[in-house]
PDB file of C-alpha atoms in Angstrom:
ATOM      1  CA  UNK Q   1      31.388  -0.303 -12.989  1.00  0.00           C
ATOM      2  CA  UNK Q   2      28.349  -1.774 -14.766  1.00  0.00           C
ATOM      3  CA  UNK Q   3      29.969  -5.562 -14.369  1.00  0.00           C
ATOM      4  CA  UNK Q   4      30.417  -4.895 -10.627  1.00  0.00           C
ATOM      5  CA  UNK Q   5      27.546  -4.034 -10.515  1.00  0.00           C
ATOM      6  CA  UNK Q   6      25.661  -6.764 -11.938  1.00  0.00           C
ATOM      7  CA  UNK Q   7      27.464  -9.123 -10.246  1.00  0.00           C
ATOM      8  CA  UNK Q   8      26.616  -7.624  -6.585  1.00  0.00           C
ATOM      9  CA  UNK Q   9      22.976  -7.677  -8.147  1.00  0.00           C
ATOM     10  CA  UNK Q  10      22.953 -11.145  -9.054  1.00  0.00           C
ATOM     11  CA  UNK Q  11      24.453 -11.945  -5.427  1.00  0.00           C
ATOM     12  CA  UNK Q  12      21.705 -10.001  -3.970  1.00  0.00           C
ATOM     13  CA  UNK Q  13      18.990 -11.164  -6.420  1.00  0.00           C
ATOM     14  CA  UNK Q  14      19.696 -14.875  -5.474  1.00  0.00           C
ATOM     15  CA  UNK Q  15      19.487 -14.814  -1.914  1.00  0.00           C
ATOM     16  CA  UNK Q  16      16.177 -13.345  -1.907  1.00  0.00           C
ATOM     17  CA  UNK Q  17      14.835 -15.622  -4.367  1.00  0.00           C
ATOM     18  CA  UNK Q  18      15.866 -18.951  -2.317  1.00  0.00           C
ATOM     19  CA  UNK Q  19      13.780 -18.404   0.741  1.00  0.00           C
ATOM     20  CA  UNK Q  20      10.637 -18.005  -1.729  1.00  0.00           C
ATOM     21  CA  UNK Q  21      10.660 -22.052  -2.927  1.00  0.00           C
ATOM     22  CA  UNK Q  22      13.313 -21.179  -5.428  1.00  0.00           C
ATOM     23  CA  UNK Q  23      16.509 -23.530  -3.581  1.00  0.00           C
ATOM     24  CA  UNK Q  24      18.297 -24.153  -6.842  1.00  0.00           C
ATOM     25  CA  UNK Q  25      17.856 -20.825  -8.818  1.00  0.00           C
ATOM     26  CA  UNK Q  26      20.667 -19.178 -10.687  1.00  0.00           C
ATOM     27  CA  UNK Q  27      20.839 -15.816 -12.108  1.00  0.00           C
ATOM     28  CA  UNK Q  28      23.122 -14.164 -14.120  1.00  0.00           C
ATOM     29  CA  UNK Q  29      23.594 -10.709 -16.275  1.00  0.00           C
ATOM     30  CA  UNK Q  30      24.758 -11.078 -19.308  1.00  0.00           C
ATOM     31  CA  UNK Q  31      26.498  -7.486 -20.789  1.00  0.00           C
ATOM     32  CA  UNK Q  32      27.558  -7.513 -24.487  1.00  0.00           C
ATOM     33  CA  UNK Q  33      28.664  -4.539 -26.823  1.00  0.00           C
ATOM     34  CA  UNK Q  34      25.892  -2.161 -28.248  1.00  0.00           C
ATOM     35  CA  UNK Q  35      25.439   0.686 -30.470  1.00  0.00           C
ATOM     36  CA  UNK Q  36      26.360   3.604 -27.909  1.00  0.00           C
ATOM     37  CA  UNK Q  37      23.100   5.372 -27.190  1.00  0.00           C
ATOM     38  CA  UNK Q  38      21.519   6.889 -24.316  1.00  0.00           C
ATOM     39  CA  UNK Q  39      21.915   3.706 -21.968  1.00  0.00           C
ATOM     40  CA  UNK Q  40      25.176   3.267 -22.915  1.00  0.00           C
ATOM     41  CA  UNK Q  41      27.394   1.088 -24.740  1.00  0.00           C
ATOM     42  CA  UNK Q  42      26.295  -2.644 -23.470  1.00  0.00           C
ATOM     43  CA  UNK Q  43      23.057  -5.117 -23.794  1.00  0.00           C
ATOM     44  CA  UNK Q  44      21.711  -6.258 -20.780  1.00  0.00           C
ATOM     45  CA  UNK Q  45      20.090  -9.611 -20.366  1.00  0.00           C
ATOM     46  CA  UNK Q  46      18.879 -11.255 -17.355  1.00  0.00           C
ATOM     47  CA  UNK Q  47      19.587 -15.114 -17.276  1.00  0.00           C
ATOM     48  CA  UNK Q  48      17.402 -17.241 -15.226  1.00  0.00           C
ATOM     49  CA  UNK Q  49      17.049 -21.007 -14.233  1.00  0.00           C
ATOM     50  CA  UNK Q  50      14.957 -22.321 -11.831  1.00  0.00           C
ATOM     51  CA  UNK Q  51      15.792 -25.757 -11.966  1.00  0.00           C
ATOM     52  CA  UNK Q  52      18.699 -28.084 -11.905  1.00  0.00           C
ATOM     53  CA  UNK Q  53      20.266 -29.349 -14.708  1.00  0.00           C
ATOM     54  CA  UNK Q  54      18.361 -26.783 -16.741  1.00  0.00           C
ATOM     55  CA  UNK Q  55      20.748 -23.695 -18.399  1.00  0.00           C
ATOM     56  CA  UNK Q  56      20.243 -20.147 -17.798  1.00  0.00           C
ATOM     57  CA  UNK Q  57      17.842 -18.545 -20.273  1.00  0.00           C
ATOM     58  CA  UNK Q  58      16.349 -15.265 -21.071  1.00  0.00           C
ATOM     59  CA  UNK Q  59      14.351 -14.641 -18.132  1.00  0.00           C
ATOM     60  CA  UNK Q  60      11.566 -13.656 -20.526  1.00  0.00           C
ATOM     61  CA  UNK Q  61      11.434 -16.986 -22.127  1.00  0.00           C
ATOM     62  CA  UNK Q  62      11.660 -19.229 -19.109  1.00  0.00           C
ATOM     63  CA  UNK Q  63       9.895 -18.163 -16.044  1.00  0.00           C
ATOM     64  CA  UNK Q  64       6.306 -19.573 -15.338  1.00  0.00           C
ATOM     65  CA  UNK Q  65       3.912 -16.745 -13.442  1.00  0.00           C
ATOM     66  CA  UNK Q  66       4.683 -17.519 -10.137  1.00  0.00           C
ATOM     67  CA  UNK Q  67       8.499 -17.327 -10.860  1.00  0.00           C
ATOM     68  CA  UNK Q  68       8.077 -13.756 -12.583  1.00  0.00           C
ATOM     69  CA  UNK Q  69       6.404 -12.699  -9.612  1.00  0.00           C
ATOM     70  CA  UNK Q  70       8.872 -14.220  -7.065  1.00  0.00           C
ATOM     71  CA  UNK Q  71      11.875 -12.389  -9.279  1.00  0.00           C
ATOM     72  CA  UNK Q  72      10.000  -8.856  -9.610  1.00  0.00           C
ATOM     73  CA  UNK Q  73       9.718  -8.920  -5.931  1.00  0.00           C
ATOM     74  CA  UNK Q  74      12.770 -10.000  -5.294  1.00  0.00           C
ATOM     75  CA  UNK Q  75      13.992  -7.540  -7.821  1.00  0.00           C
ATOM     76  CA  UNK Q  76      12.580  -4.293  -6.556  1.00  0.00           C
ATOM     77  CA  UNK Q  77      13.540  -5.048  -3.196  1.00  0.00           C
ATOM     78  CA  UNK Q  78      17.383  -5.086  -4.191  1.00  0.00           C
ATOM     79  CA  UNK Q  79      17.001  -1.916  -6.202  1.00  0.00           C
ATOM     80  CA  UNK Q  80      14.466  -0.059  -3.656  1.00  0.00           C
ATOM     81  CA  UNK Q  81      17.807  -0.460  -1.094  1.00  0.00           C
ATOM     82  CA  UNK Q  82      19.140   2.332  -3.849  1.00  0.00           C
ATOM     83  CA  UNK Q  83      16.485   5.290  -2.884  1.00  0.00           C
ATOM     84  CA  UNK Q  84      15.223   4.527   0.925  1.00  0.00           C
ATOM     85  CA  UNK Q  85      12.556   7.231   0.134  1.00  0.00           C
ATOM     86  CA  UNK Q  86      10.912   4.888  -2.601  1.00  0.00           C
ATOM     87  CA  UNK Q  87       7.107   4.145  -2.342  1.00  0.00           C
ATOM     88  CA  UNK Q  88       6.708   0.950  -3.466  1.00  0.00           C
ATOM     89  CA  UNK Q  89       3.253  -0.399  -5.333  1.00  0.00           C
ATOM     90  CA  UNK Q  90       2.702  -4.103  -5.603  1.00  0.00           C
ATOM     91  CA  UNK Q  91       0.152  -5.097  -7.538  1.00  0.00           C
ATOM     92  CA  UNK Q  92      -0.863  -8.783  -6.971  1.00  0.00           C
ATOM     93  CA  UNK Q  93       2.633  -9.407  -7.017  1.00  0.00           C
ATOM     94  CA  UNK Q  94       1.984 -12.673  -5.507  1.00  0.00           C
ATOM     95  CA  UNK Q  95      -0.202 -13.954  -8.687  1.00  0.00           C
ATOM     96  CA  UNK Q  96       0.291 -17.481  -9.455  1.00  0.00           C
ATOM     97  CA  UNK Q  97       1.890 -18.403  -6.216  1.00  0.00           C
ATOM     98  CA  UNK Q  98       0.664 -20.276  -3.028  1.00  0.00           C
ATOM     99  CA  UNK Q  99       1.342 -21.842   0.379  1.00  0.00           C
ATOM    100  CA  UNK Q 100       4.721 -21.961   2.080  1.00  0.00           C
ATOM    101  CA  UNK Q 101       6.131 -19.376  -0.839  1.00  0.00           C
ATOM    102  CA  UNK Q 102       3.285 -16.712  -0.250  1.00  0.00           C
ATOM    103  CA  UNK Q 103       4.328 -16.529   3.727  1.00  0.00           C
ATOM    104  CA  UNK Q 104       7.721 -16.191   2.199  1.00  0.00           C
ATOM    105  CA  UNK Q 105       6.906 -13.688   0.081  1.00  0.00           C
ATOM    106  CA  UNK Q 106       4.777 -12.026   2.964  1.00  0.00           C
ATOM    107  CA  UNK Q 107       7.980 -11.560   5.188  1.00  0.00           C
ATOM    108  CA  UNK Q 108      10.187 -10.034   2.438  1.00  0.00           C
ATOM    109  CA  UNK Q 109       7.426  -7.501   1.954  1.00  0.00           C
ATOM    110  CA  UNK Q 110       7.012  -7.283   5.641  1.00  0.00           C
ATOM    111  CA  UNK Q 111      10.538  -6.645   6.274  1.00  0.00           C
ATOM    112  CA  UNK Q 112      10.839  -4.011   3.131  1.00  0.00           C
ATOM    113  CA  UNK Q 113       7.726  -2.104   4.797  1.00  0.00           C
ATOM    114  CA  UNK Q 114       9.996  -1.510   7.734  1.00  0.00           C
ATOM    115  CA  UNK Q 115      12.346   0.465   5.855  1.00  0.00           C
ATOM    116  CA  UNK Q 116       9.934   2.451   3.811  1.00  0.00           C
ATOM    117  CA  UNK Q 117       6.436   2.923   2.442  1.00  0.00           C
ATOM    118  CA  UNK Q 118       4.846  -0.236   0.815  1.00  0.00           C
ATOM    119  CA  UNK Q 119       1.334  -0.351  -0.549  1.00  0.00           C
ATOM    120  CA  UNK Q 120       0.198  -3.966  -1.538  1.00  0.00           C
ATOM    121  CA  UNK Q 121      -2.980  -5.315  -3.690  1.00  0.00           C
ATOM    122  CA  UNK Q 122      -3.088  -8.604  -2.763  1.00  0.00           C
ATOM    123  CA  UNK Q 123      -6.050 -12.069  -2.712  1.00  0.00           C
ATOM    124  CA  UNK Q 124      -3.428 -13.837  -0.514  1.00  0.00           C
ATOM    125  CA  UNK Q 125      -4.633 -13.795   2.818  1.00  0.00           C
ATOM    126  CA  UNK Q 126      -1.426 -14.994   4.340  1.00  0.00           C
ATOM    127  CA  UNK Q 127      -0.150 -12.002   2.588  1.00  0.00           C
ATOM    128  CA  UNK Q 128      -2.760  -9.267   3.605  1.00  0.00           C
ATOM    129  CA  UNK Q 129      -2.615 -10.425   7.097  1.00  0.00           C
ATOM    130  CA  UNK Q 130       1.243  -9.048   7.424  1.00  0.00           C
ATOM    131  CA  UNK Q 131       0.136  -5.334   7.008  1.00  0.00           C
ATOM    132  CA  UNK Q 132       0.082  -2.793   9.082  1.00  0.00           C
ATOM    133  CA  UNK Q 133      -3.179  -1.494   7.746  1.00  0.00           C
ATOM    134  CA  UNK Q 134      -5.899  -2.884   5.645  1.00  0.00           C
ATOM    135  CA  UNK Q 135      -7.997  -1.472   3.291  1.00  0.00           C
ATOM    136  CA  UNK Q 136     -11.218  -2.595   1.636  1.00  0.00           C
ATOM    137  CA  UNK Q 137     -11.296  -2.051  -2.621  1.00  0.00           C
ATOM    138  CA  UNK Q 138     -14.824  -2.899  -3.538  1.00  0.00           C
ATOM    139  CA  UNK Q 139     -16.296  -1.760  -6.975  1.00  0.00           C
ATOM    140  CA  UNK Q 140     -20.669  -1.878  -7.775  1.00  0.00           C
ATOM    141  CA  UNK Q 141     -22.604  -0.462 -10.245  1.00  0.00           C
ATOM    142  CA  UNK Q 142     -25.457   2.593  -9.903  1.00  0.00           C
ATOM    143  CA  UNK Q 143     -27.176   3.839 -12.694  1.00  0.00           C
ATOM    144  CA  UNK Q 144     -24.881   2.114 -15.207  1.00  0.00           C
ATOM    145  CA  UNK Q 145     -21.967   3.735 -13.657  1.00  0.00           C
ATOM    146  CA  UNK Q 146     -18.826   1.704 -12.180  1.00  0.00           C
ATOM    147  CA  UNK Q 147     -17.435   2.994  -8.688  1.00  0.00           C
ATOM    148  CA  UNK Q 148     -14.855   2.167  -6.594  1.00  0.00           C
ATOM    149  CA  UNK Q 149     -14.634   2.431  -3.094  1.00  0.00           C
ATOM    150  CA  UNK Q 150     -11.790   2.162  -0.584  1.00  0.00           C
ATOM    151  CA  UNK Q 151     -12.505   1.749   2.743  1.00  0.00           C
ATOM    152  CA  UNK Q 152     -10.122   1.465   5.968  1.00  0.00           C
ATOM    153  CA  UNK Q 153     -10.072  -1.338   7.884  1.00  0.00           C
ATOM    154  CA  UNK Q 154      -9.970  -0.184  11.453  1.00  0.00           C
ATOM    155  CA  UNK Q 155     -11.052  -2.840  14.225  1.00  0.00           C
ATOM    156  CA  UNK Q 156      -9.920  -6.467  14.370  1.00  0.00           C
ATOM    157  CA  UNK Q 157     -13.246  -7.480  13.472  1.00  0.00           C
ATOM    158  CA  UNK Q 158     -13.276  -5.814  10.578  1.00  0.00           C
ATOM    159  CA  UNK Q 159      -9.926  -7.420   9.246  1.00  0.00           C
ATOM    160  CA  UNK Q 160     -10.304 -11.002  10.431  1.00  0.00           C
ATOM    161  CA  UNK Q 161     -13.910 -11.063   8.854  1.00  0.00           C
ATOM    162  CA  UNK Q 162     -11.978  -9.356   5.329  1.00  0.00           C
ATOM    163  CA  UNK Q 163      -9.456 -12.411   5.784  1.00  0.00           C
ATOM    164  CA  UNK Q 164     -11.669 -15.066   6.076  1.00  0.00           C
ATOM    165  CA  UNK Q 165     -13.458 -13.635   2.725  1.00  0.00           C
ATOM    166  CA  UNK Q 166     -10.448 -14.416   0.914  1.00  0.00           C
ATOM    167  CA  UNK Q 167      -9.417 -17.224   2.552  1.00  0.00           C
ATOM    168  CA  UNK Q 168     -12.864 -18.844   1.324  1.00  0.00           C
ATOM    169  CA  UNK Q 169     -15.791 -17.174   2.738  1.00  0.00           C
ATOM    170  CA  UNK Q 170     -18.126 -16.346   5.849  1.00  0.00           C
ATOM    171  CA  UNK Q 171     -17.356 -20.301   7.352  1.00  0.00           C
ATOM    172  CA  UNK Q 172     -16.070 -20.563  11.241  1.00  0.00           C
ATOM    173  CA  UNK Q 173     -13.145 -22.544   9.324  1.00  0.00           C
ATOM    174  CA  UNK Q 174     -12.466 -19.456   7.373  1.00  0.00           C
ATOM    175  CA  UNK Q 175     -12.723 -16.754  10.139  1.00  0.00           C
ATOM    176  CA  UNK Q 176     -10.434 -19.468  12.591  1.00  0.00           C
ATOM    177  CA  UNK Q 177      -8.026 -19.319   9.837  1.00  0.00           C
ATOM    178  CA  UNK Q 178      -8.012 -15.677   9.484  1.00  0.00           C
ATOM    179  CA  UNK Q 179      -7.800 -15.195  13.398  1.00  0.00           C
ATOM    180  CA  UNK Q 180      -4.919 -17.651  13.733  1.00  0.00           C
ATOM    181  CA  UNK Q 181      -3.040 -15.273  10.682  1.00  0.00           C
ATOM    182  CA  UNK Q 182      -3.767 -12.234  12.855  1.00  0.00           C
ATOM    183  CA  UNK Q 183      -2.521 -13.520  16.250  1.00  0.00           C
ATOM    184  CA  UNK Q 184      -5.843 -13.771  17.979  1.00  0.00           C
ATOM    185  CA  UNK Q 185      -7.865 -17.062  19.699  1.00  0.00           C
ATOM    186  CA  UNK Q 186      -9.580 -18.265  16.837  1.00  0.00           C
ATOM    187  CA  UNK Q 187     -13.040 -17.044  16.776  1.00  0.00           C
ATOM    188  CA  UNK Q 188     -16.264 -15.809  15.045  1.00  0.00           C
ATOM    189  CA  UNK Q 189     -17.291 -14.171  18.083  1.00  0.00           C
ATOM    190  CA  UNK Q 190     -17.561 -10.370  17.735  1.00  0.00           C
ATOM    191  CA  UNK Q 191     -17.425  -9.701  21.083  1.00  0.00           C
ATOM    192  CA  UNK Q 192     -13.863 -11.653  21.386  1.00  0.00           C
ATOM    193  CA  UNK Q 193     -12.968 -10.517  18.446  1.00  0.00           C
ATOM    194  CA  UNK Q 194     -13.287  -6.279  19.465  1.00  0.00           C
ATOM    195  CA  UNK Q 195     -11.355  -6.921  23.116  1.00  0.00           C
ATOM    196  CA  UNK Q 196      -8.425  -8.430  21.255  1.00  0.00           C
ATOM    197  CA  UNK Q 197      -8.358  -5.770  19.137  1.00  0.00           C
TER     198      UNK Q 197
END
């Protein structure tokens, strides 16, 4: 059961991976005999290769960053198809990754938000622009004391202005950016801004 299993993850594993700028990955479990103990009688070892001509190899060992985070989304996804009633807490999952693969990765957490809860800390704006709801985390300092302060994002305005911080600051580049990510004309105008939201 634990082989079948492994190979339907390694199925599923794969074809999430390729859409994220990984074409030629390969994954593999690898099960060997163990000392019977609580997990059971095998070793498990993930295998990973992320370029041709280049072996599997302890995923540990091999990955770069942005790989790692690529295969822990990818990952959870597969396993969060196990328990539909999963809450699922990303945190800057999307580290050392960029471009074309963070849109990527923004759809596959897009499309796992549609089957159940998914909270995501994120500095990718192409990322934070595919949620549902935004959210502000800011932290300052009074009287020697660190606080942190979440705040809801309610209004258009409020988003697209958030967006354009991370996409590079307070610039009418930034802000057109940050309008064109959430659908509306591109604009630092308030006042267009509020009546497409």
């Amino acid at each position: 059961a634990r082989t079948a299993a492994a190979r339907g993850l390694e199925g599923q594993l794969m074809a999430a991976l390729r859409p994220m700028g990984l074409a030629n990955v390969r994954f593999a479990v690898a099960l060997s005999a163990a000392e019977p103990g609580e997990e059971g009688a095998d070793a498990v070892q993930f295998l990973f290769s992320a370029n041709p001509g280049q072996p599997p190899a302890p995923l540990a060992e091999v990955a770069s960053g942005g790989e790692m985070s690529r295969f822990l989304l990818a990952l959870k996804t597969c396993l969060a198809a196990a328990d539909p009633h999963v809450t699922l807490l990303f945190d800057e999952i999307d580290a050392g990754v960029s471009g074309r693969v963070s849109g990527a990765m923004a759809q596959l957490l897009r499309r796992l938000a549609e089957q159940r809860q998914v909270f995501c800390i994120t500095h990718q704006p192409l990322v934070a622009a595919a949620a549902q709801h935004h959210f502000r985390v800011s932290k300052s300092v009074e009287a020697g004391l660190t606080h942190t302060r979440v705040s809801h994002l309610r209004d258009t305005q409020e988003r697209q202005s958030e967006l354009a911080e991370l996409a590079g600051g307070d610039s009418g580049e930034a802000h057109s950016y940050a309008a064109s990510l959430l659908g509306i004309e591109g604009t630092n105008d308030p006042d267009k801004v509020n009546r497409a939201a």
